[in-house]
Coordinates of C-alpha atoms in Angstrom, one line a residue:
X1 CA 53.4 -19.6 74.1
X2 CA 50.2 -21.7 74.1
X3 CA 48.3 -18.0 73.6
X4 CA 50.7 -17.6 70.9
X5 CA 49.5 -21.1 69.2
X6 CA 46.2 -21.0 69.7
X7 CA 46.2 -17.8 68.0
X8 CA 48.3 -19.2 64.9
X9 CA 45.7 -22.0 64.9
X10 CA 42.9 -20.1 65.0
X11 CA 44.2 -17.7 62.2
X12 CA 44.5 -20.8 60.1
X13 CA 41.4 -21.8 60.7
X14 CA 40.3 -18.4 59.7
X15 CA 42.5 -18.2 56.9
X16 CA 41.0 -21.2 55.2
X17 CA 37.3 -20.9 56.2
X18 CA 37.7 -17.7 54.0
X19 CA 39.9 -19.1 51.0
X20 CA 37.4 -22.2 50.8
X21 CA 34.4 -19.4 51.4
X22 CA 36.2 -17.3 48.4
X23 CA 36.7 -20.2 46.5
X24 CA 33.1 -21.2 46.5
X25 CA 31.5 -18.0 45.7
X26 CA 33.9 -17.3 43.5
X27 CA 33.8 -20.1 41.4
X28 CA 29.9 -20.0 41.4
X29 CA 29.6 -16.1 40.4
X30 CA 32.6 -17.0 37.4
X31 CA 30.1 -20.4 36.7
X32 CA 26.5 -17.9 36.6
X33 CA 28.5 -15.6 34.3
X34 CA 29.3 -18.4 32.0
X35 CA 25.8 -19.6 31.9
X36 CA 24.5 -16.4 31.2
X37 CA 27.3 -15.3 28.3
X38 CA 26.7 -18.9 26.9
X39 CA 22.3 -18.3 27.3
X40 CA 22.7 -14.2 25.8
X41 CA 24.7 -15.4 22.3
X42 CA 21.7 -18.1 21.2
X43 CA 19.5 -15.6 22.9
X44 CA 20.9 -12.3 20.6
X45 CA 20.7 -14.6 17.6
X46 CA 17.3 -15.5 18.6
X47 CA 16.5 -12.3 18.9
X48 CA 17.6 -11.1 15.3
X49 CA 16.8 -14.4 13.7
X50 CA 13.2 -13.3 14.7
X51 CA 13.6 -9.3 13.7
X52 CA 14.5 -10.9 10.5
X53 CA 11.2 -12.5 10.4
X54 CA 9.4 -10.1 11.5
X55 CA 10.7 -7.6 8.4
X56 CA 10.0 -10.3 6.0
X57 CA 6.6 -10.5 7.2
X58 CA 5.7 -7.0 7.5
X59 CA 7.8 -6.4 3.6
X60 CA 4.8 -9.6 2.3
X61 CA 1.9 -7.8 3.7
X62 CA 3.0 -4.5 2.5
X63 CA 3.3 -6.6 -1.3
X64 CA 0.5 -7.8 -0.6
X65 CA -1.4 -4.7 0.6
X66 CA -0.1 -2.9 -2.7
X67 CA -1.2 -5.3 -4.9
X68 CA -5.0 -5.2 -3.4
X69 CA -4.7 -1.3 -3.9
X70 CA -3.5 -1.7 -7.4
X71 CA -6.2 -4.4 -8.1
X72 CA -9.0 -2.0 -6.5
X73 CA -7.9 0.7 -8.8
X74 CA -7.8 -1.1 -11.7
X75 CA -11.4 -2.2 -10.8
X76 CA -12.2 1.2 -10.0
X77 CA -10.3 2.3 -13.7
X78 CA -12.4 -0.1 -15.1
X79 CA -15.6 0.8 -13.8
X80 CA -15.7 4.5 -14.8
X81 CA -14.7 3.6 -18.0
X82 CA -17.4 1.4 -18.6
X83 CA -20.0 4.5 -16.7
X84 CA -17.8 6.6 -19.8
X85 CA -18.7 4.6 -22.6
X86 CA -22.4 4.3 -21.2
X87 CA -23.3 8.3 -21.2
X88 CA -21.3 8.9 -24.7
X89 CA -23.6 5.7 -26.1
X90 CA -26.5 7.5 -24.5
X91 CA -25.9 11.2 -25.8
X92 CA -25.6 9.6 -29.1
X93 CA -28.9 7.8 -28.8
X94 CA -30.3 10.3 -27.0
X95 CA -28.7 12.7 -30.1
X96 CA -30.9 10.5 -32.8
X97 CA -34.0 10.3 -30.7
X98 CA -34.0 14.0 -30.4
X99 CA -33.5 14.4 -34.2
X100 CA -36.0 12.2 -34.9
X101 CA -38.8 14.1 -32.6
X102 CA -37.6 17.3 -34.5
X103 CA -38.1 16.4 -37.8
X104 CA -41.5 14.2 -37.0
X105 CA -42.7 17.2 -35.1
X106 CA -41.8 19.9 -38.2
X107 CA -43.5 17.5 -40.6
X108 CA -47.0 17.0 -38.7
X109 CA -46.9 20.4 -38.2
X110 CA -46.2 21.1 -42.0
X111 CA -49.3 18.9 -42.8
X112 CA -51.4 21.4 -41.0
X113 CA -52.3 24.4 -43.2
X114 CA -54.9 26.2 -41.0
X115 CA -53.7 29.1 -38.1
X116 CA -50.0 28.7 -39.9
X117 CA -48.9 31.5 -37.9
X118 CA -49.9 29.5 -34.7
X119 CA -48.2 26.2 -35.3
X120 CA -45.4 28.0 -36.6
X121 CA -45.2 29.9 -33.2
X122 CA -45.7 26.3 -31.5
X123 CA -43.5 24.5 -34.1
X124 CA -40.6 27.1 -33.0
X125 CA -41.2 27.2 -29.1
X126 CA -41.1 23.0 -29.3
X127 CA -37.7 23.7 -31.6
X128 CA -36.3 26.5 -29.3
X129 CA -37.3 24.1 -26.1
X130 CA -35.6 20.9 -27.5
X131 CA -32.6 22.9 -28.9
X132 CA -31.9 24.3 -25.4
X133 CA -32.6 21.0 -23.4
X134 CA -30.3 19.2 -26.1
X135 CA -27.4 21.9 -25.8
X136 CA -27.7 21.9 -22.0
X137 CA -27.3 18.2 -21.9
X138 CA -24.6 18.3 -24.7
X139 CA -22.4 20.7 -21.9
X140 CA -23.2 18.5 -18.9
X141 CA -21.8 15.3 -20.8
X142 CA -18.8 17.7 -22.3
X143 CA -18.2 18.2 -18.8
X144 CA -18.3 15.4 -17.5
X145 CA -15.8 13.8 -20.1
X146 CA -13.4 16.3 -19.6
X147 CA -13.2 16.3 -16.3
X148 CA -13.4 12.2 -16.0

């Protein structure tokens, strides 16, 4: 009988040692479970709080970025209109300054009455030279607007 009892006691003893060993651990894991459920919600809200953030960032610098592009092509626009306006004023100077050498050159060479068939040769090679450099120069500009 006392083999008996000392086996009853020591299964109590056993028997506790492992519901107060279970309890502990237990309670703990179910306690570091809470902590981190309770740590992950302000964490995930964090976490898209600052995805949030992020996109409204990244949509201002995109804005932004566009409206440095637009700005730069204006500017660009701007320029090549202004490089537009400067060759048509210059064909159209260049256009009277020609005229004017054409009719001063026919005139001093109208003055002249001796070797007529001479200056007349000259008179038309100068004509014929600044007729062609003139038309040439008339296409390159035509060109150049067109295709601006």
């Amino acid at each position: 009988m006392a083999f008996f009892l000392l086996k009853l006691i020591f299964f109590a003893l056993s028997f506790m040692s492992n519901l107060i060993s279970r309890l502990i651990f237990s309670a703990t894991a179910h306690l570091v479970v809470l902590v981190i459920h309770g740590f992950r919600a302000p964490g995930q809200a964090t976490h898209g709080s600052l995805q949030q953030l992020s996109e409204l960032i990244k949509s201002c610098f995109e804005y932004m970025l566009e409206l440095i592009m637009d700005a730069i092509s204006a500017l660009i626009s701007t320029l090549f209109d202004y490089l537009k306006e400067g060759v048509t004023g210059s064909a159209s100077v260049a256009t009277s300054a020609i005229g004017g050498l054409i009719e001063k050159t026919k005139n001093s060479l109208d003055g002249l009455t001796d070797f007529p068939e001479v200056f007349e040769g000259v008179s038309e090679m100068v004509s014929e030279m600044v007729m062609d450099l003139w038309n040439n120069c008339k296409d390159a500009l035509g060109y150049i607007t067109e295709n601006a």
